[in-house]
PDB file of C-alpha atoms and ligand atoms in Angstrom:
ATOM      1  CA  MET A 967     -31.888  72.452  15.364  1.00  0.00           C
ATOM      2  CA  LYS A 968     -35.084  71.917  13.433  1.00  0.00           C
ATOM      3  CA  MET A 969     -33.158  71.605  10.171  1.00  0.00           C
ATOM      4  CA  LYS A 970     -30.935  68.971  11.728  1.00  0.00           C
ATOM      5  CA  LYS A 971     -33.966  66.935  12.752  1.00  0.00           C
ATOM      6  CA  ILE A 972     -35.465  67.135   9.275  1.00  0.00           C
ATOM      7  CA  PHE A 973     -32.150  66.134   7.792  1.00  0.00           C
ATOM      8  CA  ALA A 974     -31.886  63.132  10.137  1.00  0.00           C
ATOM      9  CA  LEU A 975     -35.396  62.098   9.228  1.00  0.00           C
ATOM     10  CA  LEU A 976     -34.664  62.330   5.523  1.00  0.00           C
ATOM     11  CA  LEU A 977     -31.505  60.290   6.008  1.00  0.00           C
ATOM     12  CA  ALA A 978     -33.423  57.604   7.875  1.00  0.00           C
ATOM     13  CA  LEU A 979     -36.014  57.514   5.117  1.00  0.00           C
ATOM     14  CA  ALA A 980     -33.342  57.219   2.457  1.00  0.00           C
ATOM     15  CA  MET A 981     -31.837  54.267   4.304  1.00  0.00           C
ATOM     16  CA  VAL A 982     -35.178  52.526   4.551  1.00  0.00           C
ATOM     17  CA  PHE A 983     -35.595  52.865   0.788  1.00  0.00           C
ATOM     18  CA  ALA A 984     -32.062  51.649   0.162  1.00  0.00           C
ATOM     19  CA  PHE A 985     -32.763  48.523   2.235  1.00  0.00           C
ATOM     20  CA  ALA A 986     -36.069  47.974   0.502  1.00  0.00           C
ATOM     21  CA  ALA A 987     -34.254  48.088  -2.832  1.00  0.00           C
ATOM     22  CA  CYS A 988     -31.845  45.372  -1.641  1.00  0.00           C
ATOM     23  CA  GLY A 989     -34.715  43.014  -0.979  1.00  0.00           C
ATOM     24  CA  GLU A 990     -36.195  43.554  -4.394  1.00  0.00           C
ATOM     25  CA  GLU A 991     -36.754  40.806  -6.928  1.00  0.00           C
ATOM     26  CA  ALA A 992     -34.068  39.839  -9.384  1.00  0.00           C
ATOM     27  CA  ALA A 993     -36.218  41.171 -12.231  1.00  0.00           C
ATOM     28  CA  GLU A 994     -34.966  44.428 -13.697  1.00  0.00           C
ATOM     29  CA  GLY A 995     -37.089  47.294 -14.942  1.00  0.00           C
ATOM     30  CA  ASN A 996     -39.789  48.890 -12.847  1.00  0.00           C
ATOM     31  CA  GLY A 997     -42.604  47.761 -15.093  1.00  0.00           C
ATOM     32  CA  ALA A 998     -43.296  51.309 -16.261  1.00  0.00           C
ATOM     33  CA  GLU A 999     -45.256  51.462 -19.465  1.00  0.00           C
ATOM     34  CA  GLY A1000     -43.238  50.523 -22.522  1.00  0.00           C
ATOM     35  CA  GLU A1001     -40.321  49.232 -20.490  1.00  0.00           C
ATOM     36  CA  VAL A1002     -39.357  45.608 -21.120  1.00  0.00           C
ATOM     37  CA  VAL A1003     -38.855  43.604 -17.918  1.00  0.00           C
ATOM     38  CA  THR A1004     -35.834  41.299 -17.803  1.00  0.00           C
ATOM     39  CA  TYR A1005     -36.147  38.181 -15.668  1.00  0.00           C
ATOM     40  CA  LYS A1006     -33.201  36.224 -14.356  1.00  0.00           C
ATOM     41  CA  ALA A1007     -33.384  32.509 -15.135  1.00  0.00           C
ATOM     42  CA  VAL A1008     -31.067  29.935 -13.565  1.00  0.00           C
ATOM     43  CA  THR A1009     -30.061  26.478 -14.753  1.00  0.00           C
ATOM     44  CA  GLU A1010     -27.428  23.751 -14.424  1.00  0.00           C
ATOM     45  CA  PRO A1011     -25.895  23.258 -17.867  1.00  0.00           C
ATOM     46  CA  THR A1012     -24.608  19.650 -17.956  1.00  0.00           C
ATOM     47  CA  PHE A1013     -28.002  18.448 -19.111  1.00  0.00           C
ATOM     48  CA  PRO A1014     -28.064  18.285 -22.930  1.00  0.00           C
ATOM     49  CA  PRO A1015     -30.086  18.927 -25.013  1.00  0.00           C
ATOM     50  CA  PHE A1016     -32.125  20.890 -22.443  1.00  0.00           C
ATOM     51  CA  ASP A1017     -29.351  22.837 -20.748  1.00  0.00           C
ATOM     52  CA  THR A1018     -25.847  22.927 -22.115  1.00  0.00           C
ATOM     53  CA  THR A1019     -22.993  25.275 -22.976  1.00  0.00           C
ATOM     54  CA  ASP A1020     -21.961  26.450 -26.431  1.00  0.00           C
ATOM     55  CA  GLU A1021     -18.438  25.083 -26.836  1.00  0.00           C
ATOM     56  CA  ASN A1022     -17.303  28.113 -28.819  1.00  0.00           C
ATOM     57  CA  THR A1023     -18.942  31.022 -27.033  1.00  0.00           C
ATOM     58  CA  GLY A1024     -19.439  29.604 -23.532  1.00  0.00           C
ATOM     59  CA  GLU A1025     -23.045  30.778 -23.733  1.00  0.00           C
ATOM     60  CA  ILE A1026     -25.772  28.751 -21.998  1.00  0.00           C
ATOM     61  CA  ILE A1027     -27.907  27.174 -24.717  1.00  0.00           C
ATOM     62  CA  GLY A1028     -30.462  24.393 -25.107  1.00  0.00           C
ATOM     63  CA  PHE A1029     -34.072  23.456 -25.637  1.00  0.00           C
ATOM     64  CA  ASP A1030     -35.046  25.056 -22.307  1.00  0.00           C
ATOM     65  CA  MET A1031     -33.461  28.396 -23.265  1.00  0.00           C
ATOM     66  CA  ASP A1032     -34.966  28.436 -26.753  1.00  0.00           C
ATOM     67  CA  LEU A1033     -38.385  27.539 -25.367  1.00  0.00           C
ATOM     68  CA  MET A1034     -38.219  30.160 -22.602  1.00  0.00           C
ATOM     69  CA  ASN A1035     -36.977  32.766 -25.107  1.00  0.00           C
ATOM     70  CA  ALA A1036     -39.928  31.993 -27.370  1.00  0.00           C
ATOM     71  CA  ILE A1037     -42.293  32.345 -24.400  1.00  0.00           C
ATOM     72  CA  ALA A1038     -40.610  35.632 -23.439  1.00  0.00           C
ATOM     73  CA  GLU A1039     -40.915  36.995 -26.953  1.00  0.00           C
ATOM     74  CA  ASP A1040     -44.575  36.039 -27.067  1.00  0.00           C
ATOM     75  CA  GLN A1041     -45.242  37.717 -23.712  1.00  0.00           C
ATOM     76  CA  GLY A1042     -42.998  40.757 -24.200  1.00  0.00           C
ATOM     77  CA  PHE A1043     -40.336  40.166 -21.583  1.00  0.00           C
ATOM     78  CA  LYS A1044     -36.612  39.334 -21.677  1.00  0.00           C
ATOM     79  CA  VAL A1045     -34.627  36.599 -19.913  1.00  0.00           C
ATOM     80  CA  THR A1046     -30.975  36.203 -18.936  1.00  0.00           C
ATOM     81  CA  TYR A1047     -29.492  32.803 -18.005  1.00  0.00           C
ATOM     82  CA  THR A1048     -27.073  32.040 -15.193  1.00  0.00           C
ATOM     83  CA  ALA A1049     -25.487  28.683 -14.341  1.00  0.00           C
ATOM     84  CA  MET A1050     -25.363  27.233 -10.848  1.00  0.00           C
ATOM     85  CA  GLU A1051     -25.370  23.832  -9.213  1.00  0.00           C
ATOM     86  CA  PHE A1052     -28.635  21.935  -9.476  1.00  0.00           C
ATOM     87  CA  ASP A1053     -29.321  21.875  -5.744  1.00  0.00           C
ATOM     88  CA  SER A1054     -28.899  25.686  -5.598  1.00  0.00           C
ATOM     89  CA  LEU A1055     -31.645  26.409  -8.135  1.00  0.00           C
ATOM     90  CA  ILE A1056     -34.664  26.160  -5.825  1.00  0.00           C
ATOM     91  CA  PRO A1057     -33.005  28.165  -2.997  1.00  0.00           C
ATOM     92  CA  ALA A1058     -32.127  30.906  -5.540  1.00  0.00           C
ATOM     93  CA  VAL A1059     -35.745  31.286  -6.610  1.00  0.00           C
ATOM     94  CA  GLN A1060     -37.010  30.985  -3.021  1.00  0.00           C
ATOM     95  CA  SER A1061     -34.747  33.832  -1.881  1.00  0.00           C
ATOM     96  CA  GLY A1062     -35.642  35.972  -4.881  1.00  0.00           C
ATOM     97  CA  SER A1063     -32.093  36.172  -6.225  1.00  0.00           C
ATOM     98  CA  ALA A1064     -33.443  34.508  -9.397  1.00  0.00           C
ATOM     99  CA  ASP A1065     -36.881  34.584 -11.030  1.00  0.00           C
ATOM    100  CA  ILE A1066     -37.202  31.404 -13.106  1.00  0.00           C
ATOM    101  CA  ILE A1067     -35.725  27.888 -13.107  1.00  0.00           C
ATOM    102  CA  THR A1068     -35.175  26.550 -16.624  1.00  0.00           C
ATOM    103  CA  ALA A1069     -33.503  23.225 -15.884  1.00  0.00           C
ATOM    104  CA  GLY A1070     -35.436  20.190 -17.108  1.00  0.00           C
ATOM    105  CA  MET A1071     -36.830  20.010 -13.609  1.00  0.00           C
ATOM    106  CA  ASN A1072     -39.459  17.434 -12.707  1.00  0.00           C
ATOM    107  CA  ALA A1073     -42.518  19.450 -11.706  1.00  0.00           C
ATOM    108  CA  GLU A1074     -44.390  16.458 -10.324  1.00  0.00           C
ATOM    109  CA  ASP A1075     -42.463  16.347  -7.084  1.00  0.00           C
ATOM    110  CA  PRO A1076     -44.450  17.214  -3.917  1.00  0.00           C
ATOM    111  CA  GLU A1077     -41.354  18.330  -1.991  1.00  0.00           C
ATOM    112  CA  ARG A1078     -40.395  20.792  -4.714  1.00  0.00           C
ATOM    113  CA  GLN A1079     -43.990  21.982  -5.040  1.00  0.00           C
ATOM    114  CA  GLU A1080     -43.868  23.088  -1.413  1.00  0.00           C
ATOM    115  CA  LYS A1081     -40.929  25.374  -2.175  1.00  0.00           C
ATOM    116  CA  VAL A1082     -41.655  26.816  -5.625  1.00  0.00           C
ATOM    117  CA  ASP A1083     -44.560  27.122  -8.071  1.00  0.00           C
ATOM    118  CA  PHE A1084     -44.322  25.216 -11.348  1.00  0.00           C
ATOM    119  CA  SER A1085     -45.632  26.161 -14.779  1.00  0.00           C
ATOM    120  CA  ASN A1086     -47.654  23.741 -16.847  1.00  0.00           C
ATOM    121  CA  THR A1087     -45.326  20.928 -17.893  1.00  0.00           C
ATOM    122  CA  TYR A1088     -43.550  21.071 -21.257  1.00  0.00           C
ATOM    123  CA  TYR A1089     -41.787  17.715 -21.620  1.00  0.00           C
ATOM    124  CA  ASP A1090     -42.495  14.139 -20.456  1.00  0.00           C
ATOM    125  CA  SER A1091     -39.440  12.197 -19.423  1.00  0.00           C
ATOM    126  CA  GLY A1092     -38.131   9.384 -17.242  1.00  0.00           C
ATOM    127  CA  LEU A1093     -34.953   8.006 -15.713  1.00  0.00           C
ATOM    128  CA  VAL A1094     -32.779   5.212 -17.099  1.00  0.00           C
ATOM    129  CA  VAL A1095     -29.699   3.229 -16.097  1.00  0.00           C
ATOM    130  CA  VAL A1096     -26.615   3.874 -18.252  1.00  0.00           C
ATOM    131  CA  VAL A1097     -23.566   1.570 -18.307  1.00  0.00           C
ATOM    132  CA  LYS A1098     -20.421   1.173 -20.399  1.00  0.00           C
ATOM    133  CA  LYS A1099     -21.108  -0.209 -23.844  1.00  0.00           C
ATOM    134  CA  ASP A1100     -19.027  -3.354 -23.267  1.00  0.00           C
ATOM    135  CA  ASN A1101     -20.776  -4.170 -19.975  1.00  0.00           C
ATOM    136  CA  LYS A1102     -22.443  -7.580 -20.235  1.00  0.00           C
ATOM    137  CA  THR A1103     -23.601  -8.103 -16.647  1.00  0.00           C
ATOM    138  CA  ILE A1104     -25.900  -5.115 -16.101  1.00  0.00           C
ATOM    139  CA  ASN A1105     -28.967  -5.328 -18.293  1.00  0.00           C
ATOM    140  CA  GLY A1106     -31.222  -3.253 -16.084  1.00  0.00           C
ATOM    141  CA  MET A1107     -31.763  -1.865 -12.598  1.00  0.00           C
ATOM    142  CA  ASP A1108     -32.265  -5.350 -11.083  1.00  0.00           C
ATOM    143  CA  ASP A1109     -28.775  -6.394 -12.121  1.00  0.00           C
ATOM    144  CA  LEU A1110     -27.154  -3.797  -9.858  1.00  0.00           C
ATOM    145  CA  THR A1111     -25.473  -5.573  -6.951  1.00  0.00           C
ATOM    146  CA  ALA A1112     -24.117  -4.802  -3.488  1.00  0.00           C
ATOM    147  CA  ASP A1113     -20.543  -4.420  -4.762  1.00  0.00           C
ATOM    148  CA  MET A1114     -21.369  -1.680  -7.269  1.00  0.00           C
ATOM    149  CA  LYS A1115     -21.122   2.102  -7.322  1.00  0.00           C
ATOM    150  CA  VAL A1116     -23.825   4.154  -9.016  1.00  0.00           C
ATOM    151  CA  ALA A1117     -23.532   7.865  -9.825  1.00  0.00           C
ATOM    152  CA  SER A1118     -26.054  10.655 -10.301  1.00  0.00           C
ATOM    153  CA  GLN A1119     -26.308  14.438 -10.023  1.00  0.00           C
ATOM    154  CA  ILE A1120     -26.895  16.139  -6.672  1.00  0.00           C
ATOM    155  CA  GLY A1121     -30.464  17.254  -6.011  1.00  0.00           C
ATOM    156  CA  THR A1122     -31.993  15.370  -8.939  1.00  0.00           C
ATOM    157  CA  THR A1123     -34.630  12.669  -9.151  1.00  0.00           C
ATOM    158  CA  GLY A1124     -31.809  10.395 -10.331  1.00  0.00           C
ATOM    159  CA  ALA A1125     -29.935  11.060  -7.090  1.00  0.00           C
ATOM    160  CA  ASP A1126     -33.099  10.168  -5.139  1.00  0.00           C
ATOM    161  CA  GLN A1127     -33.270   6.807  -6.938  1.00  0.00           C
ATOM    162  CA  THR A1128     -29.565   6.180  -6.436  1.00  0.00           C
ATOM    163  CA  LYS A1129     -29.764   6.941  -2.722  1.00  0.00           C
ATOM    164  CA  ALA A1130     -32.826   4.681  -2.395  1.00  0.00           C
ATOM    165  CA  LEU A1131     -30.852   1.807  -3.946  1.00  0.00           C
ATOM    166  CA  PHE A1132     -28.080   2.424  -1.436  1.00  0.00           C
ATOM    167  CA  ASN A1133     -30.463   2.649   1.534  1.00  0.00           C
ATOM    168  CA  ASP A1134     -32.049  -0.642   0.480  1.00  0.00           C
ATOM    169  CA  GLY A1135     -28.615  -2.250   0.541  1.00  0.00           C
ATOM    170  CA  LYS A1136     -28.741  -2.950  -3.193  1.00  0.00           C
ATOM    171  CA  ILE A1137     -25.527  -1.082  -4.097  1.00  0.00           C
ATOM    172  CA  LYS A1138     -22.234  -0.393  -2.341  1.00  0.00           C
ATOM    173  CA  GLU A1139     -22.119   3.362  -2.868  1.00  0.00           C
ATOM    174  CA  ALA A1140     -24.282   6.226  -4.118  1.00  0.00           C
ATOM    175  CA  VAL A1141     -21.837   8.593  -5.807  1.00  0.00           C
ATOM    176  CA  ILE A1142     -23.571  11.981  -5.835  1.00  0.00           C
ATOM    177  CA  LEU A1143     -21.745  14.487  -8.063  1.00  0.00           C
ATOM    178  CA  ASN A1144     -22.235  18.121  -9.072  1.00  0.00           C
ATOM    179  CA  GLY A1145     -22.498  17.607 -12.822  1.00  0.00           C
ATOM    180  CA  PHE A1146     -23.892  14.916 -15.097  1.00  0.00           C
ATOM    181  CA  ASP A1147     -20.788  15.468 -17.262  1.00  0.00           C
ATOM    182  CA  THR A1148     -18.676  14.218 -14.333  1.00  0.00           C
ATOM    183  CA  CYS A1149     -21.029  11.251 -13.803  1.00  0.00           C
ATOM    184  CA  MET A1150     -20.570  10.192 -17.422  1.00  0.00           C
ATOM    185  CA  LEU A1151     -16.805  10.696 -17.218  1.00  0.00           C
ATOM    186  CA  GLN A1152     -16.577   8.532 -14.093  1.00  0.00           C
ATOM    187  CA  LEU A1153     -18.593   5.850 -15.876  1.00  0.00           C
ATOM    188  CA  LYS A1154     -16.237   5.849 -18.838  1.00  0.00           C
ATOM    189  CA  ASN A1155     -13.193   5.781 -16.552  1.00  0.00           C
ATOM    190  CA  GLY A1156     -14.619   2.778 -14.736  1.00  0.00           C
ATOM    191  CA  ASP A1157     -14.881   4.637 -11.411  1.00  0.00           C
ATOM    192  CA  VAL A1158     -18.591   3.810 -11.191  1.00  0.00           C
ATOM    193  CA  ASN A1159     -20.577   0.890 -12.636  1.00  0.00           C
ATOM    194  CA  ALA A1160     -23.687   2.820 -13.688  1.00  0.00           C
ATOM    195  CA  VAL A1161     -25.285   6.269 -13.891  1.00  0.00           C
ATOM    196  CA  ILE A1162     -28.956   7.068 -13.286  1.00  0.00           C
ATOM    197  CA  ILE A1163     -29.957   9.911 -15.569  1.00  0.00           C
ATOM    198  CA  ASP A1164     -32.920  11.219 -17.582  1.00  0.00           C
ATOM    199  CA  GLN A1165     -33.457   9.199 -20.776  1.00  0.00           C
ATOM    200  CA  PRO A1166     -33.316  12.060 -23.348  1.00  0.00           C
ATOM    201  CA  VAL A1167     -30.137  13.343 -21.690  1.00  0.00           C
ATOM    202  CA  ALA A1168     -28.560   9.866 -21.770  1.00  0.00           C
ATOM    203  CA  LYS A1169     -29.298   9.798 -25.498  1.00  0.00           C
ATOM    204  CA  ALA A1170     -27.675  13.205 -25.996  1.00  0.00           C
ATOM    205  CA  TYR A1171     -24.514  12.022 -24.214  1.00  0.00           C
ATOM    206  CA  MET A1172     -24.510   8.851 -26.327  1.00  0.00           C
ATOM    207  CA  ALA A1173     -24.761  10.921 -29.497  1.00  0.00           C
ATOM    208  CA  LYS A1174     -21.834  13.117 -28.428  1.00  0.00           C
ATOM    209  CA  GLN A1175     -19.487  10.369 -27.346  1.00  0.00           C
ATOM    210  CA  ASP A1176     -19.586   6.656 -27.905  1.00  0.00           C
ATOM    211  CA  GLY A1177     -18.885   4.073 -25.245  1.00  0.00           C
ATOM    212  CA  VAL A1178     -22.029   4.085 -23.112  1.00  0.00           C
ATOM    213  CA  LYS A1179     -25.487   2.514 -23.495  1.00  0.00           C
ATOM    214  CA  ILE A1180     -28.921   2.582 -21.885  1.00  0.00           C
ATOM    215  CA  VAL A1181     -30.051  -0.682 -20.274  1.00  0.00           C
ATOM    216  CA  GLY A1182     -33.448  -1.884 -19.075  1.00  0.00           C
ATOM    217  CA  ASP A1183     -36.732  -0.072 -18.729  1.00  0.00           C
ATOM    218  CA  VAL A1184     -37.503   3.545 -17.956  1.00  0.00           C
ATOM    219  CA  LEU A1185     -37.623   3.729 -14.140  1.00  0.00           C
ATOM    220  CA  ASN A1186     -40.236   6.428 -13.556  1.00  0.00           C
ATOM    221  CA  ALA A1187     -42.450   9.008 -15.223  1.00  0.00           C
ATOM    222  CA  GLU A1188     -41.669  12.685 -14.776  1.00  0.00           C
ATOM    223  CA  SER A1189     -42.633  15.922 -16.495  1.00  0.00           C
ATOM    224  CA  TYR A1190     -40.512  19.030 -16.714  1.00  0.00           C
ATOM    225  CA  GLY A1191     -41.844  22.443 -15.730  1.00  0.00           C
ATOM    226  CA  PHE A1192     -40.431  25.937 -15.231  1.00  0.00           C
ATOM    227  CA  ALA A1193     -40.407  27.124 -11.628  1.00  0.00           C
ATOM    228  CA  VAL A1194     -40.962  30.574 -10.080  1.00  0.00           C
ATOM    229  CA  GLN A1195     -41.058  31.903  -6.535  1.00  0.00           C
ATOM    230  CA  LYS A1196     -44.103  30.748  -4.528  1.00  0.00           C
ATOM    231  CA  GLY A1197     -46.962  33.128  -5.149  1.00  0.00           C
ATOM    232  CA  ASN A1198     -45.455  34.877  -8.201  1.00  0.00           C
ATOM    233  CA  LYS A1199     -48.695  34.429 -10.078  1.00  0.00           C
ATOM    234  CA  GLU A1200     -48.011  37.323 -12.440  1.00  0.00           C
ATOM    235  CA  LEU A1201     -44.890  35.676 -13.883  1.00  0.00           C
ATOM    236  CA  LEU A1202     -46.374  32.177 -13.785  1.00  0.00           C
ATOM    237  CA  ASP A1203     -49.438  33.331 -15.735  1.00  0.00           C
ATOM    238  CA  LYS A1204     -47.203  34.888 -18.390  1.00  0.00           C
ATOM    239  CA  ILE A1205     -45.132  31.700 -18.706  1.00  0.00           C
ATOM    240  CA  ASN A1206     -48.224  29.500 -18.990  1.00  0.00           C
ATOM    241  CA  ALA A1207     -49.908  31.799 -21.523  1.00  0.00           C
ATOM    242  CA  GLY A1208     -46.722  32.041 -23.586  1.00  0.00           C
ATOM    243  CA  LEU A1209     -46.159  28.274 -23.441  1.00  0.00           C
ATOM    244  CA  GLN A1210     -49.658  27.634 -24.745  1.00  0.00           C
ATOM    245  CA  ASN A1211     -49.154  30.155 -27.557  1.00  0.00           C
ATOM    246  CA  VAL A1212     -45.825  28.687 -28.705  1.00  0.00           C
ATOM    247  CA  ILE A1213     -47.376  25.214 -28.673  1.00  0.00           C
ATOM    248  CA  ASP A1214     -50.366  26.454 -30.694  1.00  0.00           C
ATOM    249  CA  ASN A1215     -48.295  28.394 -33.254  1.00  0.00           C
ATOM    250  CA  GLY A1216     -45.911  25.512 -34.005  1.00  0.00           C
ATOM    251  CA  THR A1217     -42.786  27.031 -32.438  1.00  0.00           C
ATOM    252  CA  TYR A1218     -42.664  24.277 -29.804  1.00  0.00           C
ATOM    253  CA  ASP A1219     -42.566  21.567 -32.503  1.00  0.00           C
ATOM    254  CA  GLU A1220     -39.838  23.439 -34.387  1.00  0.00           C
ATOM    255  CA  LEU A1221     -37.706  23.487 -31.239  1.00  0.00           C
ATOM    256  CA  ILE A1222     -38.283  19.766 -30.657  1.00  0.00           C
ATOM    257  CA  GLU A1223     -37.156  19.214 -34.234  1.00  0.00           C
ATOM    258  CA  LYS A1224     -34.062  21.379 -33.678  1.00  0.00           C
ATOM    259  CA  TRP A1225     -32.873  19.787 -30.426  1.00  0.00           C
ATOM    260  CA  PHE A1226     -33.986  16.128 -30.595  1.00  0.00           C
TER     261      PHE A1226
HETATM  262  N1  LIG B2275     -35.199  15.749 -14.315  1.00  0.00           N
HETATM  263  C1  LIG B2275     -34.319  15.607 -13.198  1.00  0.00           C
HETATM  264  C2  LIG B2275     -34.873  16.309 -11.982  1.00  0.00           C
HETATM  265  O1  LIG B2275     -35.867  16.932 -12.065  1.00  0.00           O
HETATM  266  C3  LIG B2275     -32.919  16.093 -13.509  1.00  0.00           C
HETATM  267  C4  LIG B2275     -32.813  17.511 -13.920  1.00  0.00           C
HETATM  268  C5  LIG B2275     -31.386  17.964 -14.067  1.00  0.00           C
HETATM  269  N2  LIG B2275     -31.316  19.203 -14.751  1.00  0.00           N
HETATM  270  C6  LIG B2275     -30.182  19.905 -14.975  1.00  0.00           C
HETATM  271  N3  LIG B2275     -30.266  21.024 -15.628  1.00  0.00           N
HETATM  272  N4  LIG B2275     -29.038  19.456 -14.563  1.00  0.00           N
HETATM  273  O2  LIG B2275     -34.318  16.251 -10.932  1.00  0.00           O
END
């Protein structure tokens, strides 16, 4: 009888530990001395040159990955990269199923700052309007009219701008799509009149395939940061320290040279 009770107790304990393990962070390795921790980073890879896919290997590559890898090397950790839709990135880090967002994400967004913690920023950017190269009527945001469709990627600052244009009655439809690759395709096919997208990414698309152009001024000012779960100060400190080191030792400039 006594043995049975002890056994039941042990079983209950084992189950508690099993559940606790389920709720653990995505990071692997228990942090024991000498063991290298591997963090899980997530991104949305239709955002060249920051986040893209190697056409030959299918591997996720880009400025963000190279920069995070350099930070990881400097700080003695490892990172794996997983693709998901842009509007799933913050929920993934909030729930702990991922550790880091490496996705050219504007860190200067109060709504996002309530949900995740951002590193120091690593790239200044801004949004632009992109149209077909032969378009003569749209020379900037003010030329968009109530009969036009404008596309952008779900969950992005570009989507916010596009939806604002729609809500102000300035365009006919805000076409919110999963990938910026699809936005650009729809533009080329004539399904939409314009795309609102980050300027360096617009330039990368223009370099890859002809037929589109940037018009007008840059619409806003944003700065990209890496994001971690709220309160994960340990990881955030490592990212910030590593970022500063790779800026100071010239690696950051080499990566800018490589990707831009
Ligand atoms: N900079 C924009 C934002 O913060 C777009 C980022 C899109 N990134 C991506 N990997 N698709 O919303």
